[in-house]
Amino acid sequence: MKFKSVFSDSKTMNFFTGAVIILFTLNIFYGIQLNRLIAVSLGLFISSAVLNYLYERNVAKKLRFEIIDKETRMFKNQNDLLRIRISQDGMMPILAGRLTISAGDDIRFQDDISTGVRQHTITAVTFTVMPKSRTLITIPFSGYSRGVSKIVRSELKIPRIFGFGSIDLEQYGKTDHEIIIYPDRHALHNREMENRMMPGGFTERNALFSDPLMTNGTRGYIPEDSMRDIHWKASAKTGELQTRLYDKMTRVSWLILINLRSENSYAPPGNIETIFEKVAFVTGKAAEAGIPYKIITNMVMLNSRSFFSLEKSTGSLHYRRTLETLARTDTVTYTLHFERLLRHVQMHEEIPTHVIFTGVADDPISQSLSVLEAKGAHVFQLDDYGIIPFESTKTGEARR
Amino acid sequence: MDIQEKLGHFKDEMGKVIIGKEKVIELIFVSLLQKGHILFESVPGTGKTMLSKSVARAIGGTFTRIQFTPDILPSDITGLNIYNPKTQEFELRKGPVDTDILLADEINRATPRTQSALLEVMEEKQVTIDGVRIPVDEPFIVLATQNPIESRQGTFDLPEAQMDRFLMKIDLGYPSREEEKLMLDTHGAQNALDGVRPVFSKDEIIELQSRLSSVEVNDAVQEYALDIIHSSRNHEHVDTGVSPRGTIALLQAAKGIALIRGRHYVTPDDIKYIAPFVISHRLVLNIEGMALTEADAVAFDIINSAEVPVEYGVLRDEV
């Protein structure tokens, strides 16, 4: 965090400095004799003014604020601490400094003072740091809603030691610290996921490779066959070399398509947060089962003009990225019609064994999904009831 | 035979190929002392395979390498009986596990079923082919490499039982700027791997291994190790904690550290030093743990939260 000064010189100090200058001017040009006490007092005051000036100029020069955890990940309603290390590498102490921080309202500071301020949570902490030393301040907060919260504004008030009032500084530039609040995981209780979507029962129609552990028969050896494919026991039985024949590689993969538009408008559907929570649950199950999956939304990245997506992968790191992707998905941004996304999938995406889509399927969407079915994908709909098999042959009304 | 002198020679030989990484070389030496298998995990291009080959050369003995691919078969690892039509009998063709040092390169590219072919030989030093048990020579040590990179297409996570059989998981990480500069200066001057000479004979390794049993572990230190292991099983982000095999591995590895530091007793510092390498790959995180953190961070949290004993009593050789 970097700060720049917003000078707010004390009016009282300015008044007294002015008075001292006048007295000295009178003394020099008109020979007014000052009594000793006043002279000493003025001397002290001048010293104080000089020290005040030096303090004001130098106190923040070598003052550094560092947020220790560059990234914090949490679920809604979980608590954590924002830890800030304050280092004073200069020679000026700060006594009872006050740091005020504003962050996006996806989190709530424990001592929130943001009354009436929209979309921000604000807190203030007091600290003291001596010359050539450092101190650590901790600010408790909790996750409030799905999203990514950043520190958007900070102010620092340093009380003057040799004068009145305070020195005010403001944050400039952005911090690289983020607090990522994952969506909750909304459990689905229907059995489709256990019975029809897990590895075991589905053969990829487009598999290029055979599974060397799935022998389904033998045939006579021909010279091009690899020696490792010879079935020695069958060869012994028949008296001639036999080569194994294998089944196609079976591997389940999911493609999750999230529709951020409601049926008849550009706005997100009312249940979009629940949808995110269900996707978070479903992808957790996939991560546990080692199923690779990809997510695509119909939100458009304006810089790359591509759909906001998460590439296909598996494992715990992928699950963390999934939750981060869901946290970063902005529901009030530029979206394209879901049908466009489906066309993109038909033309450019590898067709997985399972396609899971969210939102309402009107007839054009249903027709596009039937193309994916024809290419070998099993299509499921994730709605309020959970995951249900999608039947593209039904009309829109019948589906409702 | 002085153990530190041997370690020095080992470092010198390894240093001909691997620049820096002194700590990693020490950990490898500790693993060798107890015939422990090592899993090297690091991003591509950080020298995992080169390091493993250098270790194999420095140890002497026989060395084989398996490049794991998705279509590799269990019999490609363990060996198989092939039918000889002339004699009308089956003949055993031994697999690459019949060696002293086995380099399992990119082990996570094979399917879990194939990876599991190593389970028996890693733990019991034998393979079973068509119901016949065939022992492998001592010391049988597996040096495996895997790459944790995000593009995980065509890779498979190692099963937990397999992970548990690795004594340590070592992340090589990137070299420092100075090390990389030195690497640029020396790279390509000669085939460095050819210059690596064997440091131990097989008998010497077995002799060094026998010294581990002379290292003492105080009750308080043992309790400290048990505190770490047990808290791994109760951590909020852990689904399956460290196994009893992991407990033995932790104590044994700490003994190895004590030995190479010239002591005949284990201190809590030895446990604390070695624990991250021994326990992190044995932790299976729960879904919340997967979402919020990583196994390495959980391991550090577990180790740092265990209370370190401060009174050890007096050991005999210090009197």
JSON list of N, CA and C in Angstrom, two decimals, chain B residues 181-220:
[
{"chain": "B", "resi": 181, "resn": "LYS", "atom": "N", "xyz": [22.73, -18.61, -13.07]},
{"chain": "B", "resi": 181, "resn": "LYS", "atom": "CA", "xyz": [23.86, -17.99, -13.78]},
{"chain": "B", "resi": 181, "resn": "LYS", "atom": "C", "xyz": [25.00, -19.00, -13.92]},
{"chain": "B", "resi": 182, "resn": "LEU", "atom": "N", "xyz": [25.30, -19.66, -12.80]},
{"chain": "B", "resi": 182, "resn": "LEU", "atom": "CA", "xyz": [26.36, -20.68, -12.81]},
{"chain": "B", "resi": 182, "resn": "LEU", "atom": "C", "xyz": [26.01, -21.80, -13.77]},
{"chain": "B", "resi": 183, "resn": "MET", "atom": "N", "xyz": [24.72, -22.14, -13.80]},
{"chain": "B", "resi": 183, "resn": "MET", "atom": "CA", "xyz": [24.26, -23.20, -14.69]},
{"chain": "B", "resi": 183, "resn": "MET", "atom": "C", "xyz": [24.50, -22.79, -16.15]},
{"chain": "B", "resi": 184, "resn": "LEU", "atom": "N", "xyz": [24.20, -21.53, -16.47]},
{"chain": "B", "resi": 184, "resn": "LEU", "atom": "CA", "xyz": [24.40, -21.04, -17.84]},
{"chain": "B", "resi": 184, "resn": "LEU", "atom": "C", "xyz": [25.88, -21.07, -18.22]},
{"chain": "B", "resi": 185, "resn": "ASP", "atom": "N", "xyz": [26.73, -20.74, -17.23]},
{"chain": "B", "resi": 185, "resn": "ASP", "atom": "CA", "xyz": [28.17, -20.72, -17.50]},
{"chain": "B", "resi": 185, "resn": "ASP", "atom": "C", "xyz": [28.72, -22.11, -17.76]},
{"chain": "B", "resi": 186, "resn": "THR", "atom": "N", "xyz": [28.16, -23.10, -17.06]},
{"chain": "B", "resi": 186, "resn": "THR", "atom": "CA", "xyz": [28.76, -24.44, -17.16]},
{"chain": "B", "resi": 186, "resn": "THR", "atom": "C", "xyz": [28.02, -25.35, -18.12]},
{"chain": "B", "resi": 187, "resn": "HIS", "atom": "N", "xyz": [26.78, -25.03, -18.45]},
{"chain": "B", "resi": 187, "resn": "HIS", "atom": "CA", "xyz": [25.95, -25.92, -19.24]},
{"chain": "B", "resi": 187, "resn": "HIS", "atom": "C", "xyz": [26.56, -26.14, -20.62]},
{"chain": "B", "resi": 188, "resn": "GLY", "atom": "N", "xyz": [26.62, -27.38, -21.04]},
{"chain": "B", "resi": 188, "resn": "GLY", "atom": "CA", "xyz": [27.07, -27.69, -22.39]},
{"chain": "B", "resi": 188, "resn": "GLY", "atom": "C", "xyz": [28.57, -27.82, -22.51]},
{"chain": "B", "resi": 189, "resn": "ALA", "atom": "N", "xyz": [29.30, -27.55, -21.42]},
{"chain": "B", "resi": 189, "resn": "ALA", "atom": "CA", "xyz": [30.75, -27.67, -21.51]},
{"chain": "B", "resi": 189, "resn": "ALA", "atom": "C", "xyz": [31.17, -29.12, -21.75]},
{"chain": "B", "resi": 190, "resn": "GLN", "atom": "N", "xyz": [30.50, -30.02, -21.12]},
{"chain": "B", "resi": 190, "resn": "GLN", "atom": "CA", "xyz": [30.75, -31.45, -21.33]},
{"chain": "B", "resi": 190, "resn": "GLN", "atom": "C", "xyz": [29.51, -32.21, -20.88]},
{"chain": "B", "resi": 191, "resn": "ASN", "atom": "N", "xyz": [29.50, -33.50, -21.18]},
{"chain": "B", "resi": 191, "resn": "ASN", "atom": "CA", "xyz": [28.37, -34.29, -20.71]},
{"chain": "B", "resi": 191, "resn": "ASN", "atom": "C", "xyz": [28.61, -34.60, -19.23]},
{"chain": "B", "resi": 192, "resn": "ALA", "atom": "N", "xyz": [28.00, -33.76, -18.40]},
{"chain": "B", "resi": 192, "resn": "ALA", "atom": "CA", "xyz": [28.31, -33.80, -16.97]},
{"chain": "B", "resi": 192, "resn": "ALA", "atom": "C", "xyz": [27.95, -35.15, -16.34]},
{"chain": "B", "resi": 193, "resn": "LEU", "atom": "N", "xyz": [26.89, -35.75, -16.84]},
{"chain": "B", "resi": 193, "resn": "LEU", "atom": "CA", "xyz": [26.43, -37.00, -16.23]},
{"chain": "B", "resi": 193, "resn": "LEU", "atom": "C", "xyz": [27.50, -38.10, -16.33]},
{"chain": "B", "resi": 194, "resn": "ASP", "atom": "N", "xyz": [28.24, -38.07, -17.43]},
{"chain": "B", "resi": 194, "resn": "ASP", "atom": "CA", "xyz": [29.30, -39.08, -17.59]},
{"chain": "B", "resi": 194, "resn": "ASP", "atom": "C", "xyz": [30.39, -38.93, -16.54]},
{"chain": "B", "resi": 195, "resn": "GLY", "atom": "N", "xyz": [30.51, -37.74, -16.00]},
{"chain": "B", "resi": 195, "resn": "GLY", "atom": "CA", "xyz": [31.57, -37.48, -15.02]},
{"chain": "B", "resi": 195, "resn": "GLY", "atom": "C", "xyz": [31.22, -37.95, -13.61]},
{"chain": "B", "resi": 196, "resn": "VAL", "atom": "N", "xyz": [29.98, -38.35, -13.39]},
{"chain": "B", "resi": 196, "resn": "VAL", "atom": "CA", "xyz": [29.57, -38.76, -12.04]},
{"chain": "B", "resi": 196, "resn": "VAL", "atom": "C", "xyz": [30.10, -40.17, -11.75]},
{"chain": "B", "resi": 197, "resn": "ARG", "atom": "N", "xyz": [30.86, -40.28, -10.68]},
{"chain": "B", "resi": 197, "resn": "ARG", "atom": "CA", "xyz": [31.45, -41.58, -10.31]},
{"chain": "B", "resi": 197, "resn": "ARG", "atom": "C", "xyz": [30.69, -42.16, -9.11]},
{"chain": "B", "resi": 198, "resn": "PRO", "atom": "N", "xyz": [30.62, -43.49, -9.04]},
{"chain": "B", "resi": 198, "resn": "PRO", "atom": "CA", "xyz": [29.93, -44.10, -7.89]},
{"chain": "B", "resi": 198, "resn": "PRO", "atom": "C", "xyz": [30.64, -43.77, -6.58]},
{"chain": "B", "resi": 199, "resn": "VAL", "atom": "N", "xyz": [29.84, -43.42, -5.58]},
{"chain": "B", "resi": 199, "resn": "VAL", "atom": "CA", "xyz": [30.38, -43.06, -4.27]},
{"chain": "B", "resi": 199, "resn": "VAL", "atom": "C", "xyz": [30.35, -44.26, -3.32]},
{"chain": "B", "resi": 200, "resn": "PHE", "atom": "N", "xyz": [29.33, -45.09, -3.47]},
{"chain": "B", "resi": 200, "resn": "PHE", "atom": "CA", "xyz": [29.16, -46.23, -2.57]},
{"chain": "B", "resi": 200, "resn": "PHE", "atom": "C", "xyz": [29.19, -47.54, -3.36]},
{"chain": "B", "resi": 201, "resn": "SER", "atom": "N", "xyz": [29.61, -48.56, -2.65]},
{"chain": "B", "resi": 201, "resn": "SER", "atom": "CA", "xyz": [29.34, -49.90, -3.16]},
{"chain": "B", "resi": 201, "resn": "SER", "atom": "C", "xyz": [28.04, -50.36, -2.50]},
{"chain": "B", "resi": 202, "resn": "LYS", "atom": "N", "xyz": [27.46, -51.45, -2.99]},
{"chain": "B", "resi": 202, "resn": "LYS", "atom": "CA", "xyz": [26.22, -51.96, -2.39]},
{"chain": "B", "resi": 202, "resn": "LYS", "atom": "C", "xyz": [26.42, -52.29, -0.91]},
{"chain": "B", "resi": 203, "resn": "ASP", "atom": "N", "xyz": [27.57, -52.89, -0.61]},
{"chain": "B", "resi": 203, "resn": "ASP", "atom": "CA", "xyz": [27.85, -53.28, 0.78]},
{"chain": "B", "resi": 203, "resn": "ASP", "atom": "C", "xyz": [27.95, -52.05, 1.67]},
{"chain": "B", "resi": 204, "resn": "GLU", "atom": "N", "xyz": [28.55, -51.01, 1.11]},
{"chain": "B", "resi": 204, "resn": "GLU", "atom": "CA", "xyz": [28.69, -49.78, 1.91]},
{"chain": "B", "resi": 204, "resn": "GLU", "atom": "C", "xyz": [27.33, -49.18, 2.24]},
{"chain": "B", "resi": 205, "resn": "ILE", "atom": "N", "xyz": [26.43, -49.22, 1.28]},
{"chain": "B", "resi": 205, "resn": "ILE", "atom": "CA", "xyz": [25.07, -48.70, 1.54]},
{"chain": "B", "resi": 205, "resn": "ILE", "atom": "C", "xyz": [24.43, -49.50, 2.67]},
{"chain": "B", "resi": 206, "resn": "ILE", "atom": "N", "xyz": [24.56, -50.82, 2.59]},
{"chain": "B", "resi": 206, "resn": "ILE", "atom": "CA", "xyz": [23.95, -51.66, 3.62]},
{"chain": "B", "resi": 206, "resn": "ILE", "atom": "C", "xyz": [24.60, -51.40, 4.98]},
{"chain": "B", "resi": 207, "resn": "GLU", "atom": "N", "xyz": [25.90, -51.16, 4.98]},
{"chain": "B", "resi": 207, "resn": "GLU", "atom": "CA", "xyz": [26.60, -50.87, 6.24]},
{"chain": "B", "resi": 207, "resn": "GLU", "atom": "C", "xyz": [26.11, -49.53, 6.82]},
{"chain": "B", "resi": 208, "resn": "LEU", "atom": "N", "xyz": [25.98, -48.53, 5.94]},
{"chain": "B", "resi": 208, "resn": "LEU", "atom": "CA", "xyz": [25.49, -47.22, 6.40]},
{"chain": "B", "resi": 208, "resn": "LEU", "atom": "C", "xyz": [24.08, -47.33, 6.95]},
{"chain": "B", "resi": 209, "resn": "GLN", "atom": "N", "xyz": [23.28, -48.14, 6.28]},
{"chain": "B", "resi": 209, "resn": "GLN", "atom": "CA", "xyz": [21.89, -48.30, 6.72]},
{"chain": "B", "resi": 209, "resn": "GLN", "atom": "C", "xyz": [21.83, -48.92, 8.11]},
{"chain": "B", "resi": 210, "resn": "SER", "atom": "N", "xyz": [22.75, -49.81, 8.40]},
{"chain": "B", "resi": 210, "resn": "SER", "atom": "CA", "xyz": [22.72, -50.50, 9.71]},
{"chain": "B", "resi": 210, "resn": "SER", "atom": "C", "xyz": [23.00, -49.53, 10.86]},
{"chain": "B", "resi": 211, "resn": "ARG", "atom": "N", "xyz": [23.62, -48.39, 10.54]},
{"chain": "B", "resi": 211, "resn": "ARG", "atom": "CA", "xyz": [23.96, -47.44, 11.60]},
{"chain": "B", "resi": 211, "resn": "ARG", "atom": "C", "xyz": [22.74, -46.71, 12.15]},
{"chain": "B", "resi": 212, "resn": "LEU", "atom": "N", "xyz": [21.69, -46.70, 11.35]},
{"chain": "B", "resi": 212, "resn": "LEU", "atom": "CA", "xyz": [20.48, -45.98, 11.81]},
{"chain": "B", "resi": 212, "resn": "LEU", "atom": "C", "xyz": [19.97, -46.54, 13.13]},
{"chain": "B", "resi": 213, "resn": "SER", "atom": "N", "xyz": [20.12, -47.85, 13.30]},
{"chain": "B", "resi": 213, "resn": "SER", "atom": "CA", "xyz": [19.56, -48.48, 14.50]},
{"chain": "B", "resi": 213, "resn": "SER", "atom": "C", "xyz": [20.27, -48.02, 15.77]},
{"chain": "B", "resi": 214, "resn": "SER", "atom": "N", "xyz": [21.48, -47.44, 15.61]},
{"chain": "B", "resi": 214, "resn": "SER", "atom": "CA", "xyz": [22.21, -47.00, 16.80]},
{"chain": "B", "resi": 214, "resn": "SER", "atom": "C", "xyz": [21.78, -45.59, 17.25]},
{"chain": "B", "resi": 215, "resn": "VAL", "atom": "N", "xyz": [20.93, -44.95, 16.46]},
{"chain": "B", "resi": 215, "resn": "VAL", "atom": "CA", "xyz": [20.51, -43.58, 16.82]},
{"chain": "B", "resi": 215, "resn": "VAL", "atom": "C", "xyz": [19.35, -43.66, 17.82]},
{"chain": "B", "resi": 216, "resn": "GLU", "atom": "N", "xyz": [19.49, -42.93, 18.93]},
{"chain": "B", "resi": 216, "resn": "GLU", "atom": "CA", "xyz": [18.48, -43.01, 19.98]},
{"chain": "B", "resi": 216, "resn": "GLU", "atom": "C", "xyz": [17.41, -41.94, 19.81]},
{"chain": "B", "resi": 217, "resn": "VAL", "atom": "N", "xyz": [16.20, -42.30, 20.22]},
{"chain": "B", "resi": 217, "resn": "VAL", "atom": "CA", "xyz": [15.10, -41.32, 20.21]},
{"chain": "B", "resi": 217, "resn": "VAL", "atom": "C", "xyz": [14.52, -41.26, 21.62]},
{"chain": "B", "resi": 218, "resn": "ASN", "atom": "N", "xyz": [14.65, -40.09, 22.23]},
{"chain": "B", "resi": 218, "resn": "ASN", "atom": "CA", "xyz": [14.13, -39.86, 23.57]},
{"chain": "B", "resi": 218, "resn": "ASN", "atom": "C", "xyz": [12.60, -39.94, 23.56]},
{"chain": "B", "resi": 219, "resn": "ASP", "atom": "N", "xyz": [12.03, -40.32, 24.71]},
{"chain": "B", "resi": 219, "resn": "ASP", "atom": "CA", "xyz": [10.56, -40.42, 24.82]},
{"chain": "B", "resi": 219, "resn": "ASP", "atom": "C", "xyz": [9.86, -39.12, 24.46]},
{"chain": "B", "resi": 220, "resn": "ALA", "atom": "N", "xyz": [10.42, -38.01, 24.95]},
{"chain": "B", "resi": 220, "resn": "ALA", "atom": "CA", "xyz": [9.78, -36.72, 24.71]},
{"chain": "B", "resi": 220, "resn": "ALA", "atom": "C", "xyz": [9.77, -36.39, 23.21]}
]
